[in-house]
PDB file of C-alpha atoms and ligand atoms in Angstrom:
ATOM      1  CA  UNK A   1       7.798  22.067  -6.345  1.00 69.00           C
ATOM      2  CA  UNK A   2       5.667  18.928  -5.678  1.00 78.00           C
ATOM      3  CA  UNK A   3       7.302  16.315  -3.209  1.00 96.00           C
ATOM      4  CA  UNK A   4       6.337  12.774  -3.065  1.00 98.00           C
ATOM      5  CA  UNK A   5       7.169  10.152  -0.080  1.00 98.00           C
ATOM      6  CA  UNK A   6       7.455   6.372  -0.496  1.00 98.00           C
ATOM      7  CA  UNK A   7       6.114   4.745   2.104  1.00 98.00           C
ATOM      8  CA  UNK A   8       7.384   1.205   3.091  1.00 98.00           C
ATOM      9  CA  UNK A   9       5.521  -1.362   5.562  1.00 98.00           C
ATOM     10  CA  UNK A  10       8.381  -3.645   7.026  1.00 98.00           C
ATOM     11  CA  UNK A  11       8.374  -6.273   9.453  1.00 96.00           C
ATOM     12  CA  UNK A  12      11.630  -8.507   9.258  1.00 97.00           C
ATOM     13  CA  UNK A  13      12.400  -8.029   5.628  1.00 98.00           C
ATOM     14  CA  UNK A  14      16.379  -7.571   6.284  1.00 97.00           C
ATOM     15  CA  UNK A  15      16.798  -9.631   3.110  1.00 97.00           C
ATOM     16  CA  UNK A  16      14.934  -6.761   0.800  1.00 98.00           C
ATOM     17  CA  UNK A  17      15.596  -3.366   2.401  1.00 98.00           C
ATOM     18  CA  UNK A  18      18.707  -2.313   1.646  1.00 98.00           C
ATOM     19  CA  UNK A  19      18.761  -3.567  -1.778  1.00 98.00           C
ATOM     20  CA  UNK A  20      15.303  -1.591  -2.367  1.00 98.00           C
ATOM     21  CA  UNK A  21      16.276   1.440  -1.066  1.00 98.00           C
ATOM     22  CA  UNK A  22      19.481   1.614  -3.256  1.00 98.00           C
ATOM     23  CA  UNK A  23      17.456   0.514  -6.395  1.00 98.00           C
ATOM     24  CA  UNK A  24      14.467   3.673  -5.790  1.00 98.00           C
ATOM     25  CA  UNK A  25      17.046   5.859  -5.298  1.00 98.00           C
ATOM     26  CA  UNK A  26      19.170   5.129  -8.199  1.00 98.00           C
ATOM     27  CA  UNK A  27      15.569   5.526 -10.359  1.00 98.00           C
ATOM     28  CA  UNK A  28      14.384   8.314  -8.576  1.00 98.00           C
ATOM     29  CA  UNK A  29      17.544  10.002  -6.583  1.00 97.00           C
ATOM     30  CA  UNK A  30      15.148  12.631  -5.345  1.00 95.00           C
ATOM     31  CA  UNK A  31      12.072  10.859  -3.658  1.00 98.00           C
ATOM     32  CA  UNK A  32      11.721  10.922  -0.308  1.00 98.00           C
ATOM     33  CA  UNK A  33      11.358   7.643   1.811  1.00 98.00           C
ATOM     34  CA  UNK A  34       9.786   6.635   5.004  1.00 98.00           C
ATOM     35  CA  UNK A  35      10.281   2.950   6.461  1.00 98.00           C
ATOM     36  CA  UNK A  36       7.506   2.158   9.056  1.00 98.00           C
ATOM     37  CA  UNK A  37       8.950  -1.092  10.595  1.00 98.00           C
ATOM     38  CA  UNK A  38       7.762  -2.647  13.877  1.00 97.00           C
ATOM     39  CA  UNK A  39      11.023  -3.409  16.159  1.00 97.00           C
ATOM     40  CA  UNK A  40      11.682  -6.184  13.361  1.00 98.00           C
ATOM     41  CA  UNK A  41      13.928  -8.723  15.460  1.00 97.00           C
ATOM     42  CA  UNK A  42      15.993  -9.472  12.276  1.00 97.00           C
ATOM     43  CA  UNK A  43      16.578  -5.846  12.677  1.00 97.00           C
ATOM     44  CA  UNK A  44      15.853  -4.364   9.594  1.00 98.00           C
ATOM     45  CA  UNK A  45      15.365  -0.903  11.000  1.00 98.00           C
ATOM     46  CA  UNK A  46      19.238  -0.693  11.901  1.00 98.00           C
ATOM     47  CA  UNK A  47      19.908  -1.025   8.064  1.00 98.00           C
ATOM     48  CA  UNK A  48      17.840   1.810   6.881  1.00 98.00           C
ATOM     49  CA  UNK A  49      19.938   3.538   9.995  1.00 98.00           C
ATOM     50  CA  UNK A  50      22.774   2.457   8.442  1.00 98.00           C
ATOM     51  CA  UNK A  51      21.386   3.527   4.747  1.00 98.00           C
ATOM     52  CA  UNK A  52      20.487   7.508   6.391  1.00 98.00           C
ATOM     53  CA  UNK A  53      23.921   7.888   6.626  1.00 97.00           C
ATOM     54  CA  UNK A  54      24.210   8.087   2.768  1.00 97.00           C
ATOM     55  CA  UNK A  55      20.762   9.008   1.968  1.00 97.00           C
ATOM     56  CA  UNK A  56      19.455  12.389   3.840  1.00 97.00           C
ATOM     57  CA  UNK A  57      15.668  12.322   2.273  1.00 98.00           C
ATOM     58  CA  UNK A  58      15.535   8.574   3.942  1.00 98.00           C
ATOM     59  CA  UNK A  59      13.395   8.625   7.199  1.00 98.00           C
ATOM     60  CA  UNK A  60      12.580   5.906   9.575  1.00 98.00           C
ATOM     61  CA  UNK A  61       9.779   5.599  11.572  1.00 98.00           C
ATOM     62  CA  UNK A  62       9.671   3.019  14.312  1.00 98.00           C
ATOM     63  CA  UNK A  63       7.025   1.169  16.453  1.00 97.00           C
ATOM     64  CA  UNK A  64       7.319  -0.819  19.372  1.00 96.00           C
ATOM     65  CA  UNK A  65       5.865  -3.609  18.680  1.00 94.00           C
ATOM     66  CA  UNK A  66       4.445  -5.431  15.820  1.00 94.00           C
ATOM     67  CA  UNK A  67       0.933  -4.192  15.109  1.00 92.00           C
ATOM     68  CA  UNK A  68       0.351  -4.579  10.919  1.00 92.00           C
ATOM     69  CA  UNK A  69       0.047  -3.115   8.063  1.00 94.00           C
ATOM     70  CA  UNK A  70      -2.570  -1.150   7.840  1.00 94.00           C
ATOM     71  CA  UNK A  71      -0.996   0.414  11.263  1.00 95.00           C
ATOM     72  CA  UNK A  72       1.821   0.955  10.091  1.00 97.00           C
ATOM     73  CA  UNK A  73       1.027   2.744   7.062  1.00 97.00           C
ATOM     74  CA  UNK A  74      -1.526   5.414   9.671  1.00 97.00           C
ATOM     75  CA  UNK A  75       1.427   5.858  11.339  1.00 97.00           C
ATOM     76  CA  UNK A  76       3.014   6.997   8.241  1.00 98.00           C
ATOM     77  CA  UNK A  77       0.312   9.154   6.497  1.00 98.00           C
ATOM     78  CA  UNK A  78      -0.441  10.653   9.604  1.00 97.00           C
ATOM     79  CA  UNK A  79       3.232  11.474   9.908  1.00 98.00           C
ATOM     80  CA  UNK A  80       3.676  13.097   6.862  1.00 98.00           C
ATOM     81  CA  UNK A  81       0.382  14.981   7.057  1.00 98.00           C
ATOM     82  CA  UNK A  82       1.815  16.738  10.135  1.00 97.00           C
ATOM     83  CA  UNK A  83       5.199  17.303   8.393  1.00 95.00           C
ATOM     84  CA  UNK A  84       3.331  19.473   5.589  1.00 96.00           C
ATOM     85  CA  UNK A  85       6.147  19.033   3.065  1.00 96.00           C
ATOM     86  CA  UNK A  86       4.349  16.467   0.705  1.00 98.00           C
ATOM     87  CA  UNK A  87       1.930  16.826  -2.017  1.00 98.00           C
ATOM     88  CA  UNK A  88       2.010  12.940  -3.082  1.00 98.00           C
ATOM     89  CA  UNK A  89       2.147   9.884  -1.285  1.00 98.00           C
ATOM     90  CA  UNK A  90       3.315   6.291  -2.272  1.00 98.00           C
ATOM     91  CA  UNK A  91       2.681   2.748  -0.930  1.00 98.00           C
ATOM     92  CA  UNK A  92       5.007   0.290  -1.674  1.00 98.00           C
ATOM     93  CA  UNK A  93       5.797  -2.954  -0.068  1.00 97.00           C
ATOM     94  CA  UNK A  94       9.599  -3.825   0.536  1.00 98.00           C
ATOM     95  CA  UNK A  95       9.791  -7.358  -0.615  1.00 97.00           C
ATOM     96  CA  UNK A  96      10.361  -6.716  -4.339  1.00 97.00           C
ATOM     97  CA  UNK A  97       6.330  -7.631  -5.335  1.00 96.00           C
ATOM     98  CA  UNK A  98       6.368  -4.217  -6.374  1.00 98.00           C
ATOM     99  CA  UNK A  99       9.239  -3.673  -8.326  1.00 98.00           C
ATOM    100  CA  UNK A 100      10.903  -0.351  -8.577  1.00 98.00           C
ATOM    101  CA  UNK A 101      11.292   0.476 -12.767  1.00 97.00           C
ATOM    102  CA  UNK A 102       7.247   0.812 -12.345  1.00 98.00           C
ATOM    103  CA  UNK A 103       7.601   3.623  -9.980  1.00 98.00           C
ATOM    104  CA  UNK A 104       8.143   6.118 -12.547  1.00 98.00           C
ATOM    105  CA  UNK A 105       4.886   5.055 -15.213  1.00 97.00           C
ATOM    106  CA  UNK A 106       3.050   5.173 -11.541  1.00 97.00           C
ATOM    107  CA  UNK A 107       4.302   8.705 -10.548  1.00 98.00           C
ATOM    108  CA  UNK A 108       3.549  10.178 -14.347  1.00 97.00           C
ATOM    109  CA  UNK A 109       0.180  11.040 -13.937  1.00 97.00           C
ATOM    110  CA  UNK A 110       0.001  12.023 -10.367  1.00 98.00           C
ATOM    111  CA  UNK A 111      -1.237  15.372 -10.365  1.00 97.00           C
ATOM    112  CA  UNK A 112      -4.392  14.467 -12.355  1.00 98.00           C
ATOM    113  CA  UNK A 113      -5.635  11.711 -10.362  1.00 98.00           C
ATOM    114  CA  UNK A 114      -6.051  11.337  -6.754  1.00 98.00           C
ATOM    115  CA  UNK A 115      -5.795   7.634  -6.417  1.00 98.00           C
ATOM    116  CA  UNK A 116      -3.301   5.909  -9.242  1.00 98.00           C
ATOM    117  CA  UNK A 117      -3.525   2.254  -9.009  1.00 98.00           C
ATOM    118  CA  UNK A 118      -0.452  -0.427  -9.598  1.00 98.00           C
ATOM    119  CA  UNK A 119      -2.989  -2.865 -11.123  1.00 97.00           C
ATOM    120  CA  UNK A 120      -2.520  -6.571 -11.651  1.00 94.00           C
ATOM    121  CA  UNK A 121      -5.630  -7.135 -13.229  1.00 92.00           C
ATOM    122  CA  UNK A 122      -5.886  -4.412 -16.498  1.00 95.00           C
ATOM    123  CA  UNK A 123      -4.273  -5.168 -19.831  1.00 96.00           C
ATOM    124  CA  UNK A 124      -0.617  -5.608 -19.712  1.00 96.00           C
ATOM    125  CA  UNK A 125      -0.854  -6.491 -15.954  1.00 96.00           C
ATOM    126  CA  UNK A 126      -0.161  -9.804 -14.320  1.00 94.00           C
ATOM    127  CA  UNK A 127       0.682 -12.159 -11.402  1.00 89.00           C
ATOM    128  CA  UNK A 128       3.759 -14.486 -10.467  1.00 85.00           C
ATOM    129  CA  UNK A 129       2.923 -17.963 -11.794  1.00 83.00           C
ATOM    130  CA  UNK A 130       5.266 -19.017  -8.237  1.00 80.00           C
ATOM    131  CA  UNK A 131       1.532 -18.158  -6.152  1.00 77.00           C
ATOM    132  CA  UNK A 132      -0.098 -21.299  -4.766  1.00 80.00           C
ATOM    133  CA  UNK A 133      -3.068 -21.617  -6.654  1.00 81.00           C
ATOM    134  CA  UNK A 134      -5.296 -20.884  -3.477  1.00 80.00           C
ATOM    135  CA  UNK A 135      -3.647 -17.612  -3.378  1.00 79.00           C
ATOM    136  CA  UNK A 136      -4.595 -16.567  -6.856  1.00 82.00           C
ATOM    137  CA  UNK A 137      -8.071 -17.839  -6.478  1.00 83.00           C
ATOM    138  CA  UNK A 138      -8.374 -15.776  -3.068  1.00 82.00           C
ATOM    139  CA  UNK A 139      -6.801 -12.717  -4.601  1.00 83.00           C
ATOM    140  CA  UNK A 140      -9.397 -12.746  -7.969  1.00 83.00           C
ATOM    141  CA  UNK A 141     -12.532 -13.341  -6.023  1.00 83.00           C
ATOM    142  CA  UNK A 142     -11.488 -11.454  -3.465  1.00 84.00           C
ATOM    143  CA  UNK A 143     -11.609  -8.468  -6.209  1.00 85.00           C
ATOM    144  CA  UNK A 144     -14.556  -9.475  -8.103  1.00 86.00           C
ATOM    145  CA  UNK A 145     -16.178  -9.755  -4.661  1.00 83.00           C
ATOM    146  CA  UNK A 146     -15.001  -5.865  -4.260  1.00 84.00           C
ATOM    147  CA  UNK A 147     -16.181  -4.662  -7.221  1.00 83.00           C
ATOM    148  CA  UNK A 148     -19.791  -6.133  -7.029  1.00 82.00           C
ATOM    149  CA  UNK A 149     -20.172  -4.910  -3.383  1.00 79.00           C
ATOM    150  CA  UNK A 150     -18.431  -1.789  -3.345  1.00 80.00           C
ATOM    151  CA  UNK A 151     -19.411  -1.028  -6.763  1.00 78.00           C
ATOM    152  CA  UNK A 152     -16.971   1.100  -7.945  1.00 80.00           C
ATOM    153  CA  UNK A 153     -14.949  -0.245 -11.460  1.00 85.00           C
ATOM    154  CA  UNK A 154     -11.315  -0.378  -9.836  1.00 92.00           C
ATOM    155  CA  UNK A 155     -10.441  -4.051 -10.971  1.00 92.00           C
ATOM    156  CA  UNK A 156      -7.373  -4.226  -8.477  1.00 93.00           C
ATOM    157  CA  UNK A 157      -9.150  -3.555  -4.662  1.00 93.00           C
ATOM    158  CA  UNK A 158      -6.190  -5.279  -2.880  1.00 90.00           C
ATOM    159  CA  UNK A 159      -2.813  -4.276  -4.475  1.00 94.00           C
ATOM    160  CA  UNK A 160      -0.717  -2.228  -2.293  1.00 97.00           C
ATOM    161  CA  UNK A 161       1.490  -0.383  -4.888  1.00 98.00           C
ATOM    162  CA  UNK A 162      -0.705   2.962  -5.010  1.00 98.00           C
ATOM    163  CA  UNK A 163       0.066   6.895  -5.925  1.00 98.00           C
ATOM    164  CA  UNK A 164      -2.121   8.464  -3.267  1.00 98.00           C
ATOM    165  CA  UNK A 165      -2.795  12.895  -3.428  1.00 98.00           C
ATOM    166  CA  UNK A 166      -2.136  13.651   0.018  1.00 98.00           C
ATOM    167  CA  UNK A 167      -5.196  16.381  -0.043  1.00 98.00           C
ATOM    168  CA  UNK A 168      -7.603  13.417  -0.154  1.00 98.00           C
ATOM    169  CA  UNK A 169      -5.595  11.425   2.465  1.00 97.00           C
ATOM    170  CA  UNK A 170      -6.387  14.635   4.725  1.00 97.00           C
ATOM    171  CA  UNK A 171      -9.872  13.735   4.111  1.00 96.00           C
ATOM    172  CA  UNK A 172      -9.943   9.929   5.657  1.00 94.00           C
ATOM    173  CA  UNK A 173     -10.674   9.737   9.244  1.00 92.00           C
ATOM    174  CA  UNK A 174      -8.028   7.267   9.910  1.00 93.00           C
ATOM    175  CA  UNK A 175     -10.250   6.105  12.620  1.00 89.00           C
ATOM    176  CA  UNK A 176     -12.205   4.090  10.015  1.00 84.00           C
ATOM    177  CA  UNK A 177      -9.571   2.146   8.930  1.00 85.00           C
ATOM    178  CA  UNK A 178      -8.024   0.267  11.930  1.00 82.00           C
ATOM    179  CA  UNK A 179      -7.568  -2.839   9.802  1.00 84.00           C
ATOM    180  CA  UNK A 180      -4.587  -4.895   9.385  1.00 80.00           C
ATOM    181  CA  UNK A 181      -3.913  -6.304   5.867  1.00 82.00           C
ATOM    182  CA  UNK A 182      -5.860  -6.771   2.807  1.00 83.00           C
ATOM    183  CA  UNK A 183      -9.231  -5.007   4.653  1.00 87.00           C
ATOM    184  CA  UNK A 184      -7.007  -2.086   4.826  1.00 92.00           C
ATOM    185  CA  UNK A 185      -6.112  -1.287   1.567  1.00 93.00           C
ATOM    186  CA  UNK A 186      -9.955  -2.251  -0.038  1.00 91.00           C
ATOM    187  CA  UNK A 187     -11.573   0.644   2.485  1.00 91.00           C
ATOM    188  CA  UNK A 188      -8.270   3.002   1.772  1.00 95.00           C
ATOM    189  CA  UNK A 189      -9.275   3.050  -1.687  1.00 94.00           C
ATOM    190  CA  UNK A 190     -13.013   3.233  -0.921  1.00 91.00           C
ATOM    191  CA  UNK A 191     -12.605   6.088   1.678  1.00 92.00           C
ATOM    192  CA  UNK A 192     -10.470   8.000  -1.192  1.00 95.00           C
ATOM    193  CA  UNK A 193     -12.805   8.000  -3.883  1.00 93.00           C
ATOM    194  CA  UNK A 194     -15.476   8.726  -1.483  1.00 91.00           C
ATOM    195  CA  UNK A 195     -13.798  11.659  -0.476  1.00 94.00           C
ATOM    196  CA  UNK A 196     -13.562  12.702  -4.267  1.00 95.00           C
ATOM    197  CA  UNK A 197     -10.567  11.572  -5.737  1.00 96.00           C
ATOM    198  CA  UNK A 198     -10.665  10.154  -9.007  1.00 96.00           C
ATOM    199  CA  UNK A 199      -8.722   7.039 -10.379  1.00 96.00           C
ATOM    200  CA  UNK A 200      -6.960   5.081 -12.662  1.00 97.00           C
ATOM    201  CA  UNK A 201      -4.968   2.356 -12.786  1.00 97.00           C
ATOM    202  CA  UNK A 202      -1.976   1.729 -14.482  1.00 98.00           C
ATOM    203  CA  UNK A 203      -0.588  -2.214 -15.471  1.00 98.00           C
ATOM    204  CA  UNK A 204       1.904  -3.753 -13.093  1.00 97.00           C
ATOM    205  CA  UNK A 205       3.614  -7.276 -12.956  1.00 96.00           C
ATOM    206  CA  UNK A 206       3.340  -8.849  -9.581  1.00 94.00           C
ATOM    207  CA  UNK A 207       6.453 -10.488  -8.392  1.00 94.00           C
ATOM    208  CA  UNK A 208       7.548 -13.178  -6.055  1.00 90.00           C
ATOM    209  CA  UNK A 209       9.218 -11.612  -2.991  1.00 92.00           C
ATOM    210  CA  UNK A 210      12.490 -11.440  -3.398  1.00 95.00           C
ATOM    211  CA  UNK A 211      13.841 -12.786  -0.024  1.00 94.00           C
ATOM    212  CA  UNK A 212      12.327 -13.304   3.666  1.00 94.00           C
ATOM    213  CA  UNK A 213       8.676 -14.882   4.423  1.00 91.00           C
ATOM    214  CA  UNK A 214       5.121 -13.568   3.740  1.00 88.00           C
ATOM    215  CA  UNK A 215       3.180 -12.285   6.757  1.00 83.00           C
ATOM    216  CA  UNK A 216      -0.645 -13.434   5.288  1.00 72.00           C
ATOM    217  CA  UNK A 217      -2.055 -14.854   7.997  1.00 71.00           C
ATOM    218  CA  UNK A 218      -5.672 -16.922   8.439  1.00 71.00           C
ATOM    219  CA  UNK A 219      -6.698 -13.475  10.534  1.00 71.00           C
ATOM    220  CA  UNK A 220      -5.710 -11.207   7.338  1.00 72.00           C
ATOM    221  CA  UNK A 221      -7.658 -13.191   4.924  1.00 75.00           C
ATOM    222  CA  UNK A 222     -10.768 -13.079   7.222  1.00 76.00           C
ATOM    223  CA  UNK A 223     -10.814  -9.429   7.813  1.00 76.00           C
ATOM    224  CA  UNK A 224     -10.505  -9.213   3.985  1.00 72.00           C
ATOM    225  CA  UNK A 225     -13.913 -10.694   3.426  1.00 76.00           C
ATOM    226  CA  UNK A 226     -15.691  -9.185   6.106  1.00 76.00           C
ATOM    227  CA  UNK A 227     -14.555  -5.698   5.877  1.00 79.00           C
ATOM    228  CA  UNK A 228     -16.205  -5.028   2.278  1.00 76.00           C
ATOM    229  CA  UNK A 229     -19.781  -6.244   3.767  1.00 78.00           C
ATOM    230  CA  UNK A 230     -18.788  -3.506   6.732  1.00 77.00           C
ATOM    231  CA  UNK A 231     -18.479  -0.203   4.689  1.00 77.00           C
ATOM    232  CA  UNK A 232     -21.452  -1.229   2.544  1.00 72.00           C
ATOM    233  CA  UNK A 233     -23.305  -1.550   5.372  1.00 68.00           C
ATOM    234  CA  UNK A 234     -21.954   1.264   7.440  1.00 69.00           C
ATOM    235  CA  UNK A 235     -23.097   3.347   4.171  1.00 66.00           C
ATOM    236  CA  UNK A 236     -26.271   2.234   3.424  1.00 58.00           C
ATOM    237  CA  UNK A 237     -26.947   3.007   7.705  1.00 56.00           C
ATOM    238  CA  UNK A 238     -25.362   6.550   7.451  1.00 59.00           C
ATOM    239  CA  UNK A 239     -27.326   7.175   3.773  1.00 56.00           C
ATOM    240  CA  UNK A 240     -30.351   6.240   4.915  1.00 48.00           C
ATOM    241  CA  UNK A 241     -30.697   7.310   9.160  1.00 43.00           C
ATOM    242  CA  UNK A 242     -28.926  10.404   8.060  1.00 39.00           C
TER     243      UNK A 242
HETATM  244  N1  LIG B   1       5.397  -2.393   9.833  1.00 79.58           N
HETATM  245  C1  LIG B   1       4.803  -3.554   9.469  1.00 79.58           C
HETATM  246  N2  LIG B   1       4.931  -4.005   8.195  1.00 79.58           N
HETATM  247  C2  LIG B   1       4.323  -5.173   7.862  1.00 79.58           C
HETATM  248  C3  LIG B   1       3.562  -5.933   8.782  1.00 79.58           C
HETATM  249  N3  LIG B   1       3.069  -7.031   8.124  1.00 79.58           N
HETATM  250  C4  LIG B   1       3.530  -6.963   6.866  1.00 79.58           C
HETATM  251  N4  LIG B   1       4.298  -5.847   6.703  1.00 79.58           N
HETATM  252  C5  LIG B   1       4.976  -5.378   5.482  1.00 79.58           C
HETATM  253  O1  LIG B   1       3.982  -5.178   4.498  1.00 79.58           O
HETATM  254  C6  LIG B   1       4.456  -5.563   3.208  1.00 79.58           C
HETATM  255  C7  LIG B   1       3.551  -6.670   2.638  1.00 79.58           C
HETATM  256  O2  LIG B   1       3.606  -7.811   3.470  1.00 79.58           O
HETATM  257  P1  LIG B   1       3.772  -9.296   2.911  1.00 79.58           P
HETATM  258  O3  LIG B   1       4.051 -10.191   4.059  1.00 79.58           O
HETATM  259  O4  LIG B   1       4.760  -9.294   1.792  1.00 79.58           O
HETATM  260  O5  LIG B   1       2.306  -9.591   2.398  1.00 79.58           O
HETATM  261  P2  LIG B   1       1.911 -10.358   1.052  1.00 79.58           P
HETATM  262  O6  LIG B   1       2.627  -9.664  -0.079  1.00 79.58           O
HETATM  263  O7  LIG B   1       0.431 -10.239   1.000  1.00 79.58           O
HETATM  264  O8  LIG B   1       2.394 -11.755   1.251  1.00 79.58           O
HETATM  265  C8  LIG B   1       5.899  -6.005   3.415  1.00 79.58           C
HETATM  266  O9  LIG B   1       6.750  -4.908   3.159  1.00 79.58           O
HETATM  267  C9  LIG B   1       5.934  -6.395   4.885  1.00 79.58           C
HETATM  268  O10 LIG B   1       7.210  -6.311   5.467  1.00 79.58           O
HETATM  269  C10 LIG B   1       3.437  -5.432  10.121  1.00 79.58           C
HETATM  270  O11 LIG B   1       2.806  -6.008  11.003  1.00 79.58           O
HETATM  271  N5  LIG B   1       4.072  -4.249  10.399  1.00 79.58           N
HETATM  272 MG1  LIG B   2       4.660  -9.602  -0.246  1.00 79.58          MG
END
């Protein structure tokens, strides 16, 4: 039977975890889970310890030191690649943005597409009015800006609640991707339907985090508009000298 894996990105989010992890499994009591966290010093990791106790298809994956997102979720994939076990992979932040009843209406149509969106930005999708407006302006151009580089028609380039087939992930050379934040998840989704997996995306309401502090940083936001102008050009060099 096909398995699928949640994958959760936490760094000091002891205010979320717990109370996520109960909530996905009382939707889905037989997903799998694996928390990447980064030695969080409000020691989040020691309540998903606590939480394995309960919870056998809960696994915990732990790095030394604090070194992002898009690290964290390698880490993962490249973890669960090597297990074998897994035919489907999700991401899914821990903070509550991506809130758990969607998981299902995400999962539905997982064997048919290799890349299934959570999309703030198709009909029936939206956005926390509680965003600063800066952040709302940054996160729209910030896609329209994807769409009219990359040129592909996914409308939401930078949400992080994504179904993933873990045959294309097998594809990516991970080595490409050694980006942090929001420049992660853009070439993710590029590198995927490069490697031939085909999308769609399916309306989700961004919320608020629940508890605990954002980690966007000035760094993050930079390496989200330069990265885009990188794998166009690192295509166009390949296409052409190649
Ligand atoms: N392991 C790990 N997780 C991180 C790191 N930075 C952010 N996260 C997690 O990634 C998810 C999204 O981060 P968040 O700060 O909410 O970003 P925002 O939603 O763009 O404000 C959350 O689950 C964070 O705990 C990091 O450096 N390491
Ligand atoms: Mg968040």
């Amino acid at each position: 039977m096909a398995k699928t894996i949640i994958v959760i990105p936490t760094y000091n989010e002891k205010e979320n975890i717990s109370l996520l992890l109960k909530e996905i499994f009382k939707i889905l009591p037989e997903i799998h889970i694996l928390v990447v966290d980064d030695t969080s010093p409000d020691r989040t990791g020691e309540q998903v310890k606590k939480l394995q106790e309960k919870h056998p298809n809960l696994f915990l994956l732990t790095n030394s030191k604090k070194s992002g997102l898009g690290n964290a979720y390698i880490e993962g994939f490249k973890k669960i690649i090597k297990d074998n076990e897994f035919d489907f992979a999700v991401m899914m932040d821990a903070d509550f943005s991506h809130q758990p009843e969607y998981l299902p209406r995400l999962l539905s149509e997982k064997e048919k597409y290799g890349l299934i969106i959570g999309s703030r930005y198709v009909k029936g999708g939206g956005l926390t009015s509680q965003w600063e407006f800066w952040r709302k302006i940054l996160s729209r151009g910030a896609n329209l800006y994807c769409r009219i580089i990359l040129r592909k028609k996914i409308k939401d380039w930078t949400g992080g609640f994504n179904c993933i087939q873990i045959r294309f992930l097998k594809k990516i050379n991970f080595e490409q991707l050694k980006f942090s934040g929001y420049a992660f998840i853009i070439s993710l989704k590029y590198l995927l339907i490069k490697a031939g997996a085909e999308h769609k995306e399916v309306p989700i309401f961004f919320k608020e985090r629940r508890g605990g502090e954002s980690k966007i940083s000035n760094g993050i936001i930079r390496e989200g508009i330069f990265t885009p102008l990188k794998l166009i050009f690192k295509k166009y060099f390949t296409e052409t000298i190649s």
